[in-house]
XYZ file of N, CA and C in Angstrom:
678
model
N -4.185 -2.353 10.212
C -3.241 -2.658 9.140
C -2.478 -1.391 8.768
N -1.219 -1.606 8.379
C -0.396 -0.482 7.928
C 0.033 -0.727 6.489
N -0.104 0.308 5.656
C 0.381 0.252 4.280
C 1.441 1.329 4.120
N 2.630 0.924 3.731
C 3.726 1.853 3.501
C 4.018 1.903 2.010
N 4.089 3.106 1.469
C 4.350 3.278 0.045
C 5.708 3.940 -0.137
N 6.611 3.248 -0.814
C 7.937 3.775 -1.114
C 7.882 4.409 -2.497
N 8.131 5.703 -2.574
C 7.908 6.439 -3.815
C 8.875 7.608 -3.952
N 9.136 8.009 -5.182
C 9.907 9.222 -5.440
C 9.023 10.458 -5.441
N 7.711 10.251 -5.442
C 6.775 11.362 -5.553
C 5.653 11.258 -4.521
N 5.983 11.406 -3.231
C 4.954 11.296 -2.180
C 3.848 12.332 -2.316
N 4.146 13.471 -2.971
C 3.135 14.509 -3.123
C 1.978 14.063 -4.007
N 2.178 13.024 -4.813
C 1.096 12.518 -5.658
C -0.040 11.911 -4.848
N 0.243 11.546 -3.602
C -0.750 10.839 -2.793
C -1.572 11.771 -1.914
N -1.307 13.069 -2.009
C -2.075 14.028 -1.236
C -3.481 14.124 -1.838
N -4.488 13.785 -1.068
C -5.863 13.855 -1.560
C -6.555 12.516 -1.684
N -6.040 11.581 -2.515
C -6.772 10.321 -2.742
C -7.051 9.506 -1.477
N -6.175 9.609 -0.468
C -6.361 8.803 0.729
C -7.046 9.572 1.863
N -7.520 10.776 1.566
C -8.093 11.614 2.613
C -9.600 11.810 2.454
N -10.251 10.864 1.793
C -11.695 10.989 1.625
C -12.343 9.617 1.526
N -13.638 9.601 1.657
C -14.449 8.399 1.470
C -14.038 7.269 2.417
N -14.053 6.045 1.914
C -13.850 4.845 2.730
C -12.477 4.821 3.394
N -11.438 5.209 2.656
C -10.089 5.176 3.212
C -9.951 6.135 4.384
N -10.535 7.309 4.260
C -10.458 8.282 5.338
C -11.176 7.768 6.581
N -12.344 7.131 6.383
C -13.086 6.585 7.528
C -12.300 5.448 8.185
N -11.620 4.643 7.376
C -10.813 3.548 7.924
C -9.687 4.087 8.793
N -9.101 5.189 8.363
C -8.033 5.801 9.165
C -8.595 6.407 10.447
N -9.770 7.010 10.348
C -10.405 7.599 11.533
C -10.737 6.537 12.583
N -11.077 5.328 12.102
C -11.395 4.222 13.008
C -10.143 3.525 13.533
N -8.979 3.992 13.122
C -7.693 3.377 13.488
C -7.575 1.938 12.997
N -8.252 1.640 11.890
C -8.146 0.319 11.267
C -7.051 0.313 10.210
N -6.635 1.493 9.798
C -5.679 1.614 8.700
C -4.740 2.795 8.931
N -3.457 2.538 8.678
C -2.453 3.600 8.678
C -1.753 3.570 7.333
N -1.664 4.718 6.683
C -0.969 4.810 5.392
C 0.209 5.759 5.547
N 1.370 5.267 5.168
C 2.601 6.047 5.306
C 3.308 6.146 3.952
N 3.745 7.349 3.595
C 4.529 7.548 2.387
C 5.981 7.805 2.765
N 6.889 7.080 2.140
C 8.323 7.241 2.393
C 8.999 7.630 1.086
N 9.764 8.718 1.121
C 10.433 9.225 -0.068
C 11.721 8.449 -0.322
N 11.777 7.759 -1.445
C 12.960 6.962 -1.798
C 14.192 7.850 -1.921
N 14.001 9.088 -2.336
C 15.140 9.990 -2.525
C 15.879 10.259 -1.218
N 15.220 10.091 -0.096
C 15.897 10.256 1.194
C 17.047 9.276 1.350
N 17.044 8.209 0.561
C 18.078 7.180 0.650
C 19.039 7.243 -0.539
N 18.937 8.328 -1.312
C 19.794 8.520 -2.467
C 21.256 8.678 -2.079
N 22.111 8.512 -3.049
C 23.555 8.502 -2.807
C 24.200 9.860 -3.076
N 25.125 10.236 -2.195
C 25.895 11.452 -2.390
C 25.158 12.729 -2.058
N 25.814 13.837 -2.359
C 25.291 15.161 -2.055
C 23.958 15.425 -2.735
N 23.796 14.910 -3.948
C 22.593 15.182 -4.729
C 21.515 14.096 -4.604
N 21.717 13.167 -3.683
C 20.725 12.118 -3.422
C 20.343 11.373 -4.703
N 21.335 10.875 -5.398
C 21.124 10.178 -6.667
C 20.422 8.848 -6.437
N 19.372 8.592 -7.212
C 18.599 7.365 -7.036
C 18.655 6.457 -8.262
N 19.259 6.939 -9.353
C 19.280 6.153 -10.588
C 20.590 6.355 -11.339
N 20.791 5.554 -12.371
C 22.007 5.662 -13.181
C 21.740 5.059 -14.552
N 22.674 5.272 -15.473
C 22.543 4.718 -16.822
C 22.645 3.191 -16.765
N 21.923 2.491 -17.612
C 21.969 1.023 -17.604
C 23.286 0.479 -18.149
N 23.792 -0.571 -17.530
C 24.948 -1.290 -18.078
C 24.578 -1.796 -19.464
N 25.517 -1.701 -20.409
C 25.267 -2.183 -21.763
C 24.645 -1.140 -22.661
N 24.317 0.035 -22.074
C 23.720 1.096 -22.862
C 22.215 0.955 -22.995
N 21.595 1.969 -23.533
C 20.144 1.949 -23.709
C 19.521 3.264 -23.316
N 18.232 3.369 -23.572
C 17.498 4.602 -23.292
C 17.024 4.623 -21.846
N 17.066 5.801 -21.235
C 16.496 5.969 -19.907
C 17.467 5.672 -18.784
N 16.938 5.801 -17.578
C 17.718 5.583 -16.359
C 17.093 4.444 -15.557
N 17.935 3.783 -14.776
C 17.496 2.637 -13.983
C 17.668 2.948 -12.502
N 16.651 2.662 -11.708
C 16.729 2.905 -10.269
C 17.731 1.952 -9.629
N 18.553 2.491 -8.739
C 19.679 1.760 -8.159
C 19.234 0.781 -7.081
N 19.791 -0.418 -7.122
C 19.397 -1.474 -6.191
C 19.732 -1.117 -4.750
N 20.900 -0.494 -4.523
C 21.298 -0.172 -3.156
C 20.359 0.847 -2.521
N 19.924 1.823 -3.322
C 19.007 2.851 -2.814
C 17.667 2.225 -2.444
N 17.134 1.402 -3.338
C 15.848 0.765 -3.077
C 15.925 -0.182 -1.883
N 17.024 -0.895 -1.768
C 17.188 -1.827 -0.649
C 17.206 -1.072 0.683
N 17.905 0.055 0.731
C 17.942 0.858 1.958
C 16.545 1.350 2.327
N 15.793 1.763 1.304
C 14.432 2.237 1.567
C 13.566 1.119 2.132
N 13.684 -0.068 1.554
C 12.906 -1.215 2.023
C 13.271 -1.573 3.455
N 14.565 -1.677 3.718
C 15.022 -2.080 5.051
C 14.620 -1.062 6.116
N 14.468 0.202 5.724
C 14.118 1.235 6.704
C 12.695 1.082 7.232
N 11.846 0.391 6.474
C 10.444 0.259 6.897
C 10.062 -1.165 7.273
N 10.917 -2.106 6.999
C 10.621 -3.505 7.375
C 10.587 -3.655 8.881
N 9.746 -4.558 9.345
C 9.669 -4.877 10.765
C 9.972 -6.364 10.927
N 11.138 -6.693 11.407
C 11.573 -8.083 11.514
C 10.677 -8.909 12.437
N 9.961 -8.248 13.324
C 9.096 -8.960 14.266
C 7.847 -9.524 13.574
N 7.481 -8.935 12.444
C 6.231 -9.328 11.795
C 6.343 -10.616 10.998
N 7.513 -10.905 10.451
C 7.748 -12.143 9.715
C 6.721 -12.345 8.611
N 5.859 -13.365 8.733
C 4.890 -13.710 7.692
C 3.720 -12.727 7.602
N 3.647 -11.790 8.523
C 2.549 -10.828 8.507
C 2.886 -9.582 7.691
N 4.036 -9.596 7.032
C 4.496 -8.428 6.277
C 4.967 -8.862 4.893
N 4.652 -8.048 3.875
C 5.112 -8.337 2.518
C 5.577 -7.060 1.831
N 6.644 -7.202 1.029
C 7.122 -6.111 0.198
C 6.742 -6.428 -1.238
N 6.004 -5.515 -1.867
C 5.489 -5.734 -3.218
C 6.083 -4.710 -4.180
N 6.729 -5.190 -5.227
C 7.202 -4.311 -6.292
C 6.088 -4.170 -7.323
N 5.731 -2.938 -7.647
C 4.718 -2.678 -8.670
C 5.421 -2.508 -10.008
N 5.174 -3.459 -10.913
C 5.961 -3.524 -12.139
C 5.167 -4.283 -13.202
N 5.254 -3.895 -14.487
C 4.486 -4.563 -15.548
C 4.781 -6.054 -15.683
N 5.938 -6.510 -15.211
C 6.299 -7.921 -15.340
C 5.691 -8.794 -14.253
N 4.981 -8.199 -13.331
C 4.449 -8.960 -12.216
C 3.185 -9.735 -12.538
N 2.770 -10.547 -11.570
C 1.491 -11.254 -11.681
C 0.368 -10.223 -11.638
N -0.703 -10.464 -12.383
C -1.801 -9.498 -12.448
C -2.546 -9.419 -11.113
N -2.760 -8.204 -10.660
C -3.475 -7.962 -9.411
C -4.949 -8.322 -9.582
N -5.468 -9.141 -8.683
C -6.856 -9.583 -8.737
C -7.519 -9.397 -7.376
N -8.826 -9.615 -7.339
C -9.549 -9.520 -6.065
C -9.023 -10.556 -5.076
N -8.674 -11.736 -5.555
C -8.135 -12.779 -4.682
C -6.829 -12.321 -4.046
N -5.975 -11.670 -4.828
C -4.716 -11.147 -4.294
C -5.002 -10.056 -3.269
N -5.973 -9.195 -3.569
C -6.339 -8.121 -2.643
C -6.803 -8.679 -1.304
N -7.588 -9.743 -1.347
C -8.065 -10.385 -0.109
C -6.880 -10.891 0.708
N -5.924 -11.516 0.048
C -4.737 -12.013 0.747
C -3.945 -10.887 1.391
N -3.752 -9.801 0.660
C -3.018 -8.655 1.193
C -3.739 -8.032 2.388
N -5.070 -8.043 2.369
C -5.841 -7.401 3.433
C -5.680 -8.100 4.773
N -5.174 -9.312 4.763
C -4.985 -10.066 5.998
C -3.608 -9.858 6.617
N -2.761 -9.104 5.944
C -1.425 -8.808 6.455
C -1.494 -7.730 7.532
N -0.452 -7.648 8.323
C -0.326 -6.553 9.285
C 0.342 -5.349 8.640
N 1.284 -5.629 7.729
C 2.033 -4.547 7.084
C 2.252 -4.878 5.609
N 1.777 -4.002 4.736
C 1.969 -4.148 3.302
C 2.857 -3.002 2.826
N 3.968 -3.347 2.182
C 4.915 -2.344 1.687
C 4.874 -2.364 0.164
N 4.532 -1.223 -0.437
C 4.421 -1.109 -1.885
C 5.586 -0.286 -2.418
N 6.365 -0.876 -3.303
C 7.525 -0.211 -3.887
C 7.187 0.270 -5.290
N 7.219 1.580 -5.496
C 6.872 2.176 -6.788
C 8.111 2.315 -7.667
N 8.114 1.619 -8.787
C 9.182 1.788 -9.747
C 8.989 3.086 -10.520
N 10.024 3.499 -11.257
C 9.923 4.709 -12.059
C 11.032 4.720 -13.095
N 11.051 5.754 -13.926
C 12.031 5.893 -14.989
C 11.967 4.696 -15.931
N 13.117 4.209 -16.407
C 13.123 3.092 -17.348
C 12.820 1.770 -16.651
N 13.054 1.731 -15.337
C 12.798 0.503 -14.590
C 13.668 0.433 -13.358
N 13.744 -0.743 -12.771
C 14.553 -0.949 -11.572
C 15.666 -1.943 -11.869
N 16.742 -1.844 -11.135
C 17.823 -2.826 -11.234
C 17.233 -4.221 -10.993
N 17.549 -5.143 -11.875
C 16.966 -6.486 -11.823
C 17.139 -7.152 -10.465
N 18.220 -6.840 -9.784
C 18.523 -7.500 -8.502
C 17.521 -7.182 -7.401
N 16.759 -6.083 -7.572
C 15.786 -5.744 -6.534
C 14.682 -6.792 -6.458
N 14.473 -7.514 -7.548
C 13.426 -8.540 -7.557
C 13.731 -9.665 -6.574
N 14.992 -9.825 -6.227
C 15.373 -10.849 -5.251
C 15.215 -10.355 -3.821
N 14.918 -9.071 -3.663
C 14.827 -8.474 -2.333
C 13.395 -8.110 -1.946
N 12.426 -8.441 -2.820
C 11.013 -8.219 -2.510
C 10.312 -9.570 -2.429
N 9.105 -9.571 -1.889
C 8.359 -10.829 -1.741
C 7.573 -11.185 -2.994
N 7.009 -10.185 -3.663
C 6.214 -10.422 -4.864
C 6.324 -9.226 -5.801
N 6.029 -9.469 -7.072
C 5.930 -8.390 -8.052
C 4.528 -8.426 -8.637
N 3.866 -7.260 -8.624
C 2.468 -7.179 -9.028
C 2.291 -6.161 -10.154
N 1.458 -6.520 -11.124
C 1.087 -5.620 -12.219
C -0.409 -5.339 -12.138
N -0.831 -4.147 -12.548
C -2.268 -3.845 -12.550
C -2.893 -4.090 -13.922
N -2.119 -4.583 -14.884
C -2.698 -4.876 -16.189
C -1.669 -4.797 -17.297
N -2.097 -5.171 -18.484
C -1.193 -5.227 -19.628
C -1.077 -3.883 -20.332
N -0.559 -2.924 -19.608
C -0.288 -1.602 -20.170
C 0.792 -0.958 -19.320
N 1.362 0.128 -19.820
C 2.473 0.779 -19.130
C 2.062 2.169 -18.668
N 2.361 2.496 -17.424
C 2.132 3.830 -16.890
C 3.485 4.436 -16.502
N 3.487 5.729 -16.187
C 4.735 6.443 -15.939
C 5.512 5.887 -14.756
N 4.813 5.490 -13.723
C 5.473 4.964 -12.533
C 4.518 4.120 -11.720
N 4.977 3.698 -10.561
C 4.166 2.809 -9.740
C 3.203 3.511 -8.806
N 3.148 4.849 -8.871
C 2.321 5.582 -7.916
C 0.824 5.336 -8.091
N 0.327 5.457 -9.310
C -1.100 5.213 -9.531
C -1.462 3.749 -9.262
N -0.659 2.773 -9.710
C -0.922 1.387 -9.305
C -0.954 1.221 -7.781
N -0.076 1.912 -7.067
C -0.069 1.823 -5.600
C -1.373 2.343 -5.009
N -1.917 3.405 -5.611
C -3.202 3.937 -5.147
C -4.309 2.913 -5.351
N -4.317 2.271 -6.514
C -5.346 1.271 -6.810
C -5.266 0.086 -5.851
N -4.055 -0.407 -5.622
C -3.870 -1.542 -4.716
C -4.294 -1.160 -3.304
N -3.888 0.018 -2.861
C -4.241 0.479 -1.514
C -5.746 0.574 -1.346
N -6.427 1.115 -2.331
C -7.885 1.241 -2.262
C -8.556 -0.124 -2.209
N -8.138 -1.018 -3.110
C -8.746 -2.349 -3.182
C -8.528 -3.150 -1.902
N -7.346 -3.032 -1.322
C -7.010 -3.788 -0.110
C -7.698 -3.186 1.115
N -7.681 -1.878 1.219
C -8.196 -1.204 2.422
C -9.654 -1.516 2.695
N -10.463 -1.562 1.648
C -11.902 -1.773 1.837
C -12.212 -3.200 2.271
N -11.209 -4.094 2.196
C -11.400 -5.488 2.602
C -10.949 -5.755 4.040
N -10.330 -4.762 4.661
C -9.883 -4.921 6.040
C -11.098 -5.093 6.947
N -11.042 -6.056 7.825
C -12.160 -6.323 8.726
C -12.563 -5.074 9.493
N -13.839 -4.730 9.409
C -14.361 -3.584 10.137
C -14.490 -2.321 9.316
N -13.815 -2.260 8.164
C -13.895 -1.057 7.334
C -15.273 -0.936 6.706
N -15.790 -2.034 6.158
C -17.137 -2.082 5.600
C -17.921 -3.197 6.285
N -19.235 -3.153 6.169
C -20.040 -4.259 6.662
C -19.703 -5.500 5.843
N -19.719 -6.668 6.481
C -19.340 -7.911 5.806
C -20.102 -8.134 4.511
N -21.398 -7.855 4.526
C -22.210 -8.124 3.344
C -21.898 -7.170 2.199
N -21.232 -6.051 2.506
C -20.925 -5.063 1.470
C -19.920 -5.592 0.463
N -19.074 -6.524 0.876
C -18.057 -7.061 -0.031
C -18.312 -8.504 -0.433
N -19.325 -9.117 0.132
C -19.555 -10.539 -0.114
C -19.982 -10.838 -1.541
N -20.744 -9.930 -2.154
C -21.294 -10.202 -3.479
C -20.797 -9.216 -4.539
N -19.650 -8.645 -4.319
C -19.111 -7.705 -5.294
C -18.568 -8.433 -6.516
N -18.331 -7.647 -7.573
C -17.697 -8.216 -8.756
C -16.383 -8.880 -8.378
N -16.143 -10.053 -8.978
C -14.907 -10.832 -8.817
C -14.819 -11.584 -7.493
N -15.773 -11.354 -6.556
C -15.689 -12.041 -5.269
C -15.850 -13.547 -5.434
N -16.627 -13.974 -6.435
C -16.800 -15.403 -6.712
C -16.519 -15.693 -8.186
N -15.561 -14.959 -8.763
C -15.235 -15.047 -10.187
C -16.441 -14.732 -11.064
N -17.290 -13.858 -10.541
C -18.450 -13.379 -11.274
C -18.504 -11.863 -11.177
N -19.036 -11.219 -12.223
C -19.321 -9.799 -12.121
C -20.590 -9.618 -11.293
N -20.763 -8.423 -10.761
C -21.918 -8.179 -9.897
C -23.215 -8.113 -10.708
N -24.297 -8.540 -10.089
C -25.620 -8.503 -10.711
C -26.065 -7.043 -10.919
N -27.036 -6.776 -11.809
C -27.532 -5.418 -12.040
C -28.176 -4.830 -10.788
N -27.984 -3.538 -10.603
C -28.564 -2.832 -9.464
C -29.525 -1.751 -9.952
N -30.585 -1.498 -9.184
C -31.569 -0.481 -9.536
C -31.966 0.304 -8.291
N -32.446 1.521 -8.506
C -33.031 2.294 -7.418
C -34.213 3.095 -7.984
N -34.837 3.918 -7.173
C -36.011 4.682 -7.610
C -35.650 5.661 -8.723
N -36.581 5.943 -9.648
C -37.977 5.488 -9.694
C -38.101 4.098 -10.309
N -39.241 3.470 -10.101
C -39.473 2.119 -10.623
C -39.578 2.111 -12.141
N -40.033 3.227 -12.700
C -40.128 3.354 -14.163
C -39.497 4.675 -14.569
N -38.585 4.632 -15.507
C -37.961 5.857 -16.018
C -37.844 5.757 -17.529
N -38.536 6.649 -18.233
C -38.528 6.678 -19.703
C -38.806 5.283 -20.279
N -39.836 4.662 -19.792
C -40.309 3.343 -20.225
C -39.392 2.185 -19.794
N -38.329 2.488 -19.084
C -37.448 1.420 -18.588
C -37.867 1.067 -17.169
N -38.185 -0.220 -16.951
C -38.735 -0.661 -15.674
C -37.717 -1.451 -14.843
N -37.832 -1.297 -13.542
C -37.085 -2.146 -12.621
C -37.717 -3.529 -12.662
N -36.922 -4.602 -12.762
C -37.504 -5.954 -12.782
C -38.475 -6.175 -11.621
N -39.610 -6.771 -11.947
C -40.670 -6.965 -10.961
C -40.195 -7.762 -9.754
N -39.332 -8.733 -9.974
C -38.882 -9.583 -8.865
C -38.209 -8.761 -7.768
N -37.530 -7.683 -8.125
C -36.847 -6.856 -7.132
C -37.822 -6.034 -6.300
N -39.052 -5.895 -6.789
C -40.078 -5.142 -6.055
C -41.082 -6.064 -5.378
N -40.831 -7.372 -5.470
C -41.803 -8.353 -4.973
C -41.755 -8.535 -3.465
N -40.598 -8.252 -2.869
C -40.445 -8.497 -1.434
C -40.107 -9.938 -1.108
N -40.028 -10.802 -2.122
C -39.689 -12.217 -1.932
C -38.172 -12.359 -1.968
N -37.574 -12.438 -0.806
C -36.114 -12.416 -0.720
C -35.463 -13.651 -1.328
N -36.118 -14.783 -1.253
C -35.559 -15.991 -1.877
C -35.506 -15.851 -3.393
N -36.583 -15.318 -3.959
C -36.626 -15.122 -5.407
C -35.647 -14.039 -5.856
N -35.501 -13.024 -5.035
C -34.546 -11.952 -5.344
C -33.123 -12.497 -5.364
N -32.800 -13.304 -4.364
C -31.457 -13.896 -4.286
C -31.214 -14.796 -5.484
N -32.192 -15.582 -5.862
C -32.079 -16.464 -7.025
C -31.857 -15.649 -8.296
N -32.634 -14.577 -8.449
C -32.519 -13.717 -9.634
C -31.132 -13.096 -9.712
N -30.633 -12.629 -8.592
C -29.328 -11.980 -8.574
C -28.206 -12.943 -8.961
N -28.277 -14.166 -8.479
C -27.257 -15.153 -8.834
C -27.313 -15.480 -10.331
N -28.533 -15.618 -10.839
C -28.690 -15.911 -12.272
C -28.166 -14.752 -13.123
N -28.485 -13.538 -12.699
C -28.059 -12.364 -13.456
C -26.534 -12.186 -13.411
N -25.918 -12.530 -12.299
C -24.463 -12.423 -12.190
C -23.788 -13.326 -13.222
N -24.326 -14.520 -13.402
C -23.786 -15.443 -14.400
C -24.007 -14.904 -15.810
N -25.203 -14.387 -16.070
C -25.526 -13.837 -17.398
C -24.603 -12.662 -17.741
N -24.438 -11.749 -16.792
C -23.588 -10.573 -17.011
C -22.139 -10.989 -17.248
N -21.673 -11.971 -16.473
C -20.293 -12.430 -16.628
C -20.083 -13.105 -17.976
N -21.031 -13.932 -18.400
C -20.936 -14.585 -19.712
C -20.872 -13.554 -20.836
N -21.619 -12.470 -20.665
C -21.705 -11.460 -21.716
C -20.445 -10.586 -21.773
N -19.935 -10.211 -20.598
C -18.851 -9.228 -20.569
C -17.469 -9.801 -20.248
N -17.396 -10.857 -19.443
C -16.107 -11.434 -19.055
C -16.188 -12.958 -19.012
N -16.443 -13.626 -20.154
C -16.549 -15.083 -20.167
C -15.282 -15.778 -19.703
N -14.157 -15.081 -19.797
C -12.890 -15.659 -19.346
C -12.902 -15.993 -17.867
N -13.681 -15.238 -17.090
C -13.755 -15.512 -15.645
C -14.406 -16.862 -15.372
N -15.399 -17.204 -16.149
C -16.084 -18.502 -15.979
C -15.190 -19.653 -16.447
N -14.407 -19.407 -17.488
C -13.530 -20.454 -18.002
C -12.405 -20.783 -17.044
N -12.017 -19.804 -16.220
C -10.908 -20.025 -15.298
C -11.350 -20.576 -13.965
N -12.663 -20.695 -13.757
C -13.174 -21.161 -12.450
C -13.214 -22.680 -12.393
């Protein structure tokens, strides 16, 4: 899979993609991550990428022609349904594990990072989807792009063992069950006996029950939407 990130600040991505799971995925040739500088497509001598909004207002708006050129430079017409262009923007649909799973099945995912006051409204007609990472505002789309890339990459076939993602939080609209490791007793706090019993059927039953309990306590909305 290839993930292309269109950004005004490619230097922000130095480091986060060069360690842990993402780095191993790249080493296995399961994942390619490319950063493309939107300013390379800027207009005129000074590579202008934004302008004042029509009608007045605070801030600058990223120009539709510049963004369109950047998108077209990385699109692959041969891929058709195997490729998507995603605008990262607060007005988008909320990014979820289900969305991440869908993206992980693509051949090419293109993430467009907005910045400044926003993007020209017309760019929304030139992308496939608009995605938000939550009900809050950040400076630009770079950090959201990192989060999406991380969430999607670990779901690519072969990056992790199948069972590693099967029972994670949100995989079945449930939070993950409690996890424990050694020692069995720490400051009077004990690991549940069932986890030390060796009875795998009982352990599996306990984990499913605990996932429901944890979800009811911390994210009851997930159960209501299922």
